[in-house]
Coordinates of C-alpha atoms and ligand atoms in Angstrom, one line a residue:
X201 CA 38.2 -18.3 -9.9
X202 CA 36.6 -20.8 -7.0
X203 CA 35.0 -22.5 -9.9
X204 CA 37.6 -23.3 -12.3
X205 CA 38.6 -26.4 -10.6
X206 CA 35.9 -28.2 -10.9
X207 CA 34.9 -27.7 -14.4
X208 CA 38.4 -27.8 -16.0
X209 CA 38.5 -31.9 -14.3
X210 CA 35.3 -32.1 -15.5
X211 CA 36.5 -32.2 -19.2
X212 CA 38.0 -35.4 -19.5
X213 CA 37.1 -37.6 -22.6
X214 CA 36.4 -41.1 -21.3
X215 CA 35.1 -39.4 -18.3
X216 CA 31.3 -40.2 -17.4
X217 CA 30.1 -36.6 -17.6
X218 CA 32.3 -35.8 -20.8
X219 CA 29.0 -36.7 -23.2
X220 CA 27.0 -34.5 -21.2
X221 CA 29.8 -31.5 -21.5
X222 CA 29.2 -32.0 -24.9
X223 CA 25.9 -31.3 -25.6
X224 CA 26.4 -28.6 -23.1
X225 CA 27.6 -26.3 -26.1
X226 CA 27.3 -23.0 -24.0
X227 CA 29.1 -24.3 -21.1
X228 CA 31.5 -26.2 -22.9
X229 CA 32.8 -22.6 -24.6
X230 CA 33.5 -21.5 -20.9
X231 CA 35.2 -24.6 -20.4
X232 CA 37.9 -24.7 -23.0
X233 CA 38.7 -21.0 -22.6
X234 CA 39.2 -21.7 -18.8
X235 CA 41.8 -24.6 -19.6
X236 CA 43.7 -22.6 -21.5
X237 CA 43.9 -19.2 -19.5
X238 CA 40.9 -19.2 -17.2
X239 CA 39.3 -16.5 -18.7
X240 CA 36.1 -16.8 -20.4
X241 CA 36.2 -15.9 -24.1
X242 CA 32.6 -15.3 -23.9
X243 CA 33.7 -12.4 -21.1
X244 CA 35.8 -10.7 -22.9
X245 CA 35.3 -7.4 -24.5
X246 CA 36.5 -7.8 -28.1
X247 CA 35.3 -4.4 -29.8
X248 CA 37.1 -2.9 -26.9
X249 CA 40.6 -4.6 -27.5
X250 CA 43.6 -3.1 -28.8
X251 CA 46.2 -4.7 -30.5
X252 CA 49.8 -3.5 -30.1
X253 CA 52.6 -4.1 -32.2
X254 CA 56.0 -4.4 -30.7
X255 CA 59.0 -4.2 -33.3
X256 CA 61.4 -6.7 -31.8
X257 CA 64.0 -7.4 -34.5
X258 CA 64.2 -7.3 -38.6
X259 CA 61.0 -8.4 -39.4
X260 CA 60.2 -9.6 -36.5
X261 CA 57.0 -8.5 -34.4
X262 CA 55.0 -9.3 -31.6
X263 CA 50.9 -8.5 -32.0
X264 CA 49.7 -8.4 -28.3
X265 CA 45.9 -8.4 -27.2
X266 CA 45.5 -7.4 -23.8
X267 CA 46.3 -10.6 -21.1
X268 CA 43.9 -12.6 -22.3
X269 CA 44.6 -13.4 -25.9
X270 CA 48.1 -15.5 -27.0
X271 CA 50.8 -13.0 -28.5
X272 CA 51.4 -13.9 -31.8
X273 CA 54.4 -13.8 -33.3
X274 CA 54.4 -12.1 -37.4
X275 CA 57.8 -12.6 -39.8
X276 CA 57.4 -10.8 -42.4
X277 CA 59.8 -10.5 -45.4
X278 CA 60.1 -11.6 -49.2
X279 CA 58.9 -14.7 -48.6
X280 CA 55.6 -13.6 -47.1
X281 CA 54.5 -13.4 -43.4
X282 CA 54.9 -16.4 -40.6
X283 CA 53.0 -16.6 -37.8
X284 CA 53.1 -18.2 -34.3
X285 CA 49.4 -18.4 -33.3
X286 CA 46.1 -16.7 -34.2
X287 CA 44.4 -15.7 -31.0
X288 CA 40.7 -15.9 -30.2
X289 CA 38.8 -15.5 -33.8
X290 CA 37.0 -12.2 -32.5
X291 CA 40.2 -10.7 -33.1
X292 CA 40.8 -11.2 -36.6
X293 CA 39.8 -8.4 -38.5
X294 CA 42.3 -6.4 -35.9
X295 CA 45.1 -8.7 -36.2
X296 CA 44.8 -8.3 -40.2
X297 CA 44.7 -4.2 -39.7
X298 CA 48.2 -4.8 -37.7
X299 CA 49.5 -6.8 -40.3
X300 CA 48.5 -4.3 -42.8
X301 CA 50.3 -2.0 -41.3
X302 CA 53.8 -3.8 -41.4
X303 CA 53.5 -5.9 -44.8
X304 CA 51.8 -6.2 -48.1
X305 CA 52.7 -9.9 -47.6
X306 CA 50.7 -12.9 -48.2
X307 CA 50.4 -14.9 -44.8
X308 CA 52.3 -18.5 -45.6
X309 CA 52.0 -19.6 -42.7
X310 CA 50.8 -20.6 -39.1
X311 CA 52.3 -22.2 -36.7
X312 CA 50.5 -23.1 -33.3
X313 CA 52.3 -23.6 -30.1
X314 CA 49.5 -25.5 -28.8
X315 CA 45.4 -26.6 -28.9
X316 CA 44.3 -23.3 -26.6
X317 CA 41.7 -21.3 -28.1
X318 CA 43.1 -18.1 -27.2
X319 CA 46.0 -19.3 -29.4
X320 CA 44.1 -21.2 -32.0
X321 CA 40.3 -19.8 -32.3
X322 CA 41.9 -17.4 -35.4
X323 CA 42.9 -20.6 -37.4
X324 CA 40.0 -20.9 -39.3
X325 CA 40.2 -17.2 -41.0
X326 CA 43.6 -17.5 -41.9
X327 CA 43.6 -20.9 -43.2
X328 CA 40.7 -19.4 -45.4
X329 CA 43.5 -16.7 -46.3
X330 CA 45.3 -19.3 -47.4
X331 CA 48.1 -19.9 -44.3
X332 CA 49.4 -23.6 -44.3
X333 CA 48.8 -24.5 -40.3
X334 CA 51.3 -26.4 -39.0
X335 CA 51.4 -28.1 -35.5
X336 CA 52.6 -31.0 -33.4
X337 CA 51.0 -34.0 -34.1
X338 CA 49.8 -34.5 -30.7
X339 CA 48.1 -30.5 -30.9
X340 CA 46.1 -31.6 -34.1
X341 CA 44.8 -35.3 -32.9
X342 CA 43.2 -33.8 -29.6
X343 CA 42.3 -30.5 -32.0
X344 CA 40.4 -32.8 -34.0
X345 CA 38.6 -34.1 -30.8
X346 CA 36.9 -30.9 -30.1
X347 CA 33.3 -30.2 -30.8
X348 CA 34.3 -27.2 -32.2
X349 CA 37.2 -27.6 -33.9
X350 CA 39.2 -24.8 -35.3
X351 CA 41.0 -25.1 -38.7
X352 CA 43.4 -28.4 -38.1
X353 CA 46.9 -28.2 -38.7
X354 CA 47.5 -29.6 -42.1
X355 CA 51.5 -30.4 -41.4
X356 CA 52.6 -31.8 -37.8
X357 CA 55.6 -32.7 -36.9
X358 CA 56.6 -35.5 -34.6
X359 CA 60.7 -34.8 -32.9
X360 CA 61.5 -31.4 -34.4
X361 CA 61.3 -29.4 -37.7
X362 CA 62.9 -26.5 -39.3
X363 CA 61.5 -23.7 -41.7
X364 CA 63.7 -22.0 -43.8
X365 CA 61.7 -18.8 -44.6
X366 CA 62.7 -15.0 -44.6
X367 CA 66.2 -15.6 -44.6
X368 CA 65.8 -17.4 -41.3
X369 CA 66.2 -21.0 -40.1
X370 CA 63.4 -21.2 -37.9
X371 CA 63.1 -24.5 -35.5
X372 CA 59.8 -26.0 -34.5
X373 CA 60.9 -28.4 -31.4
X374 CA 58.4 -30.6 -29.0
X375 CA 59.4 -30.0 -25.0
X376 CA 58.5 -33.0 -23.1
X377 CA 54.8 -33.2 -21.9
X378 CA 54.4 -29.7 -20.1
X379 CA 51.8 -27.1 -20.6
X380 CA 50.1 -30.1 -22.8
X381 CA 51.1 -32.8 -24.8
X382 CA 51.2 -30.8 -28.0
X383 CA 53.3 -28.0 -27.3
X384 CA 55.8 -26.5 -29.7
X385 CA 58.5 -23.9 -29.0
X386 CA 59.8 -21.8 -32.1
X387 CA 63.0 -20.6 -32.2
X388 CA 64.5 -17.8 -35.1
X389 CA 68.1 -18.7 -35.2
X390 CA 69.2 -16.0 -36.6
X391 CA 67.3 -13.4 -35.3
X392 CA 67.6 -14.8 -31.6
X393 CA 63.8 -14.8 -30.9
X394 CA 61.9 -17.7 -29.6
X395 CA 58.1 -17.7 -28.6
X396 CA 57.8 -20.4 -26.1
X397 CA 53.2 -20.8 -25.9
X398 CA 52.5 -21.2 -22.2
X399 CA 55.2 -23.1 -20.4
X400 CA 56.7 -21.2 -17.5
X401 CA 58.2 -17.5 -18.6
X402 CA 56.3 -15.1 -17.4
X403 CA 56.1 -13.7 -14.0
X404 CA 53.0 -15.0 -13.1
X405 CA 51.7 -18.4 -12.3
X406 CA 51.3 -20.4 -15.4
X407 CA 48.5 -22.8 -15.9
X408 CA 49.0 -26.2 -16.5
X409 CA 46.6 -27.8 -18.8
X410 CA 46.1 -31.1 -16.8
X411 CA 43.5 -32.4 -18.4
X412 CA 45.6 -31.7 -21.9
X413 CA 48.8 -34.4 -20.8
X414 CA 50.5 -31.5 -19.4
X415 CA 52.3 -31.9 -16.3
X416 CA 54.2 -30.2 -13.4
X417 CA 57.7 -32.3 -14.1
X418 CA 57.0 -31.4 -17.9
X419 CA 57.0 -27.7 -16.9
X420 CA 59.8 -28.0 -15.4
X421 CA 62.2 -29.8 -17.6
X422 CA 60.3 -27.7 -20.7
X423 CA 61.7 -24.5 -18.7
X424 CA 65.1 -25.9 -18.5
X425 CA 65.5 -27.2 -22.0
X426 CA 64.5 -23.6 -23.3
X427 CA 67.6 -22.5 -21.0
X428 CA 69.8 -24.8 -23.0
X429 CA 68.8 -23.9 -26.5
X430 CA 68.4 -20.0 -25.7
X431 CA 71.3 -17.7 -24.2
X432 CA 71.1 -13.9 -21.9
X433 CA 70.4 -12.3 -25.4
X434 CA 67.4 -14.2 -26.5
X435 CA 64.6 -12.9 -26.6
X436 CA 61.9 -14.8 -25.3
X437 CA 58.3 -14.5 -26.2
X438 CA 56.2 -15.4 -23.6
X439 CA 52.4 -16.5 -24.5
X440 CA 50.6 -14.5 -22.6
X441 CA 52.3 -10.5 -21.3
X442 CA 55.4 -9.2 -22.8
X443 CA 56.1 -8.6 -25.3
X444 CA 59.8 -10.0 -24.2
X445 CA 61.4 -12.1 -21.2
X446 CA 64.7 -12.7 -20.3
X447 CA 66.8 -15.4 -19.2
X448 CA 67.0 -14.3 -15.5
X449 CA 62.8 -14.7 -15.3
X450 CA 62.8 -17.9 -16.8
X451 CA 65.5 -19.0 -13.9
X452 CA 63.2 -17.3 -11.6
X453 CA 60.3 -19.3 -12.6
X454 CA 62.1 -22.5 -12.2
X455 CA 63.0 -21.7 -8.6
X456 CA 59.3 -20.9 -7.9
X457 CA 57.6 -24.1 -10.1
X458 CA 60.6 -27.0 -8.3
X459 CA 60.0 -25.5 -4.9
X460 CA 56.0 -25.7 -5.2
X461 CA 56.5 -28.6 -6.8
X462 CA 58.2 -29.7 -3.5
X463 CA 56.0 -28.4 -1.0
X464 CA 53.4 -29.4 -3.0
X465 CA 54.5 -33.6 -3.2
X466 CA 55.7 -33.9 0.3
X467 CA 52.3 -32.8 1.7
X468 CA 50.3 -35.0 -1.0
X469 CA 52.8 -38.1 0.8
X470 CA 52.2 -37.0 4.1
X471 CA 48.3 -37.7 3.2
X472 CA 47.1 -34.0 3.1
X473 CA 44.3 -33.2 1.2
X474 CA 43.9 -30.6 -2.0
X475 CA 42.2 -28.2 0.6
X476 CA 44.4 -28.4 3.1
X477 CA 47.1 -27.8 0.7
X478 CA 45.7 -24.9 -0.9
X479 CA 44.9 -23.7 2.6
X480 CA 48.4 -23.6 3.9
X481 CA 49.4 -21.4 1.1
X482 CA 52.5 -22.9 -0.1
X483 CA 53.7 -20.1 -2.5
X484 CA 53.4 -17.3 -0.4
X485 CA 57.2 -16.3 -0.2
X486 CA 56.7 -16.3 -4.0
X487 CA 53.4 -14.5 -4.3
X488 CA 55.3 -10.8 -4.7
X489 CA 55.0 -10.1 -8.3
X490 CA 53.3 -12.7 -9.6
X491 CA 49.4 -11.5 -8.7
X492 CA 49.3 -10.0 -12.0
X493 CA 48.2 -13.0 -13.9
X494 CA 44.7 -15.0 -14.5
X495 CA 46.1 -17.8 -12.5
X496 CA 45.9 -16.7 -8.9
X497 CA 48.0 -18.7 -6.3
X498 CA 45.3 -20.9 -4.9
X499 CA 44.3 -22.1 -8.9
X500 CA 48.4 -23.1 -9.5
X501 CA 48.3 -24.9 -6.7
X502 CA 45.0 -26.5 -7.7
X503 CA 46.8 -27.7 -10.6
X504 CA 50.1 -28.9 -9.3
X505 CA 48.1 -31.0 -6.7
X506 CA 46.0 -32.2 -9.2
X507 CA 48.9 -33.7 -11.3
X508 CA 51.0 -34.6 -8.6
X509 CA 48.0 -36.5 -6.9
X510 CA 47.3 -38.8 -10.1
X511 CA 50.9 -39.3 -10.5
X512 CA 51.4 -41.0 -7.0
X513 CA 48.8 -43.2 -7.6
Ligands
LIG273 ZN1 47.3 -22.4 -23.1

């Protein structure tokens, strides 16, 4: 993805070139899928995407879309169905066929984990349908930003929330700053399920949506806060892959992201430049296992340089 560098730091309101982004309409589609996942929505074949639905608990399912689309989360029970993201918009008539085939329910509600089109584009049909979107405050005023805005979030939140809905108590909680400004993790008490969006969980290298206030140290401490709220038996919903995580891979991620992170700030101090950094390959004792993703190693690094830079300023 040689490109992606330059185009995602080329979307910056307030930036000079921002205006002409935005009458850019095609390119500007390209864009914001590539800040969320780096894969073009415009590349993807829809018609030929499945969605699989993975029971995980009572009432509790993950819809899954192939790598490129956000898992969503469904709840499903007397009070009607919950759930945690909507997925590129393509995909709606297949996400309403999975429902169908676990609930007669009404969909309540929406809740968004954060502005990414692959976990938002769907907002517009099921607000139509009659879902209440709900979001962190900071998701819905850079939502409402966007040229093309999806259906805005119509409750945010500011520290934390909780739904009581199904039987369940369900907290909505901010991390600090990390794959954006907006991001909220969702945790099922009861049930023991969480869907954490995009911050670090998967094997693979995550993105960091830079140009959206996330940050590397936000990543981090996001990761670590999850750690404290969930326990071994949680099962952890990760945005992209999956269906499920574990403890053990979110710890494994941490080790990955701080040492990066290290290798990453000492060379920026020592003066080196983004291509020299990218050229000594400083995650290569962590590469094993984690190819699998639309983040290659060169593009994570890209993006850790690219926050630590503007933070030494
Ligand atoms: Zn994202």
């Amino acid at each position: 993805m040689p490109a992606a560098p330059t185009l995602v730091s080329a979307l910056v309101p307030g930036d000079e070139h921002f205006g002409e982004l935005m009458k850019r309409r095609t390119k500007f589609i390209v864009i914001a899928a590539l800040a969320c996942f780096s894969s073009n929505a415009q590349n993807i074949d829809f018609a030929a995407t499945q969605i699989q639905t993975v029971k995980i608990a009572d009432g509790l399912y993950v819809l899954m879309g192939g790598a490129a689309q956000g898992n969503i989360l469904v709840s499903t029970g007397s009070d009607g169905i919950l759930l945690v993201d909507s997925m590129y918009a393509p995909m709606h008539e297949k996400i309403m066929d999975a429902l169908a085939a676990i609930s007669n329910q009404p969909i309540r509600f929406l809740v968004n984990t954060h502005l990414h089109g692959d976990h938002t584009a769907g907002n517009e049909a099921m607000a139509k349908l009659g879902a209440v979107i709900i979001s962190h405050e900071n998701m819905r005023k850079r939502m409402a930003t966007q040229p093309m805005t999806p259906a805005l979030p119509v409750i945010t939140y500011t520290g934390n929330m909780t739904l009581h809905f199904n039987g369940e108590e369900i907290y909505i909680y901010h991390p600090a700053p990390a794959h954006t400004d907006g991001d909220s993790i969702i945790y099922f008490r009861h049930a023991n399920v969480m869907h954490v969006g995009d911050v670090p969980s998967s094997l693979r290298y995550p993105n960091i949506g830079v140009n959206d206030g996330g940050s590397v140290d936000g990543m981090i401490a996001t990761a670590r806060q999850v750690m404290t709220i969930a326990n071994e038996n949680t099962k952890i919903i990760p945005g992209h892959l999956g269906p499920v995580v574990g403890f053990r891979q979110i710890e494994q991620q941490l080790v990955m992201f701080t040492a990066v992170r290290d290798r990453v700030l000492n060379a920026i101090r020592a003066g080196k430049t983004l291509e020299q950094v990218v050229a000594s390959k400083p995650t290569a004792d962590f590469d094993k296992g984690r190819m699998d993703g639309a983040i290659t190693p060169d593009r994570f690094v890209t993006l850790v340089y690219t926050d630590l830079a503007r933070r030494a300023k």
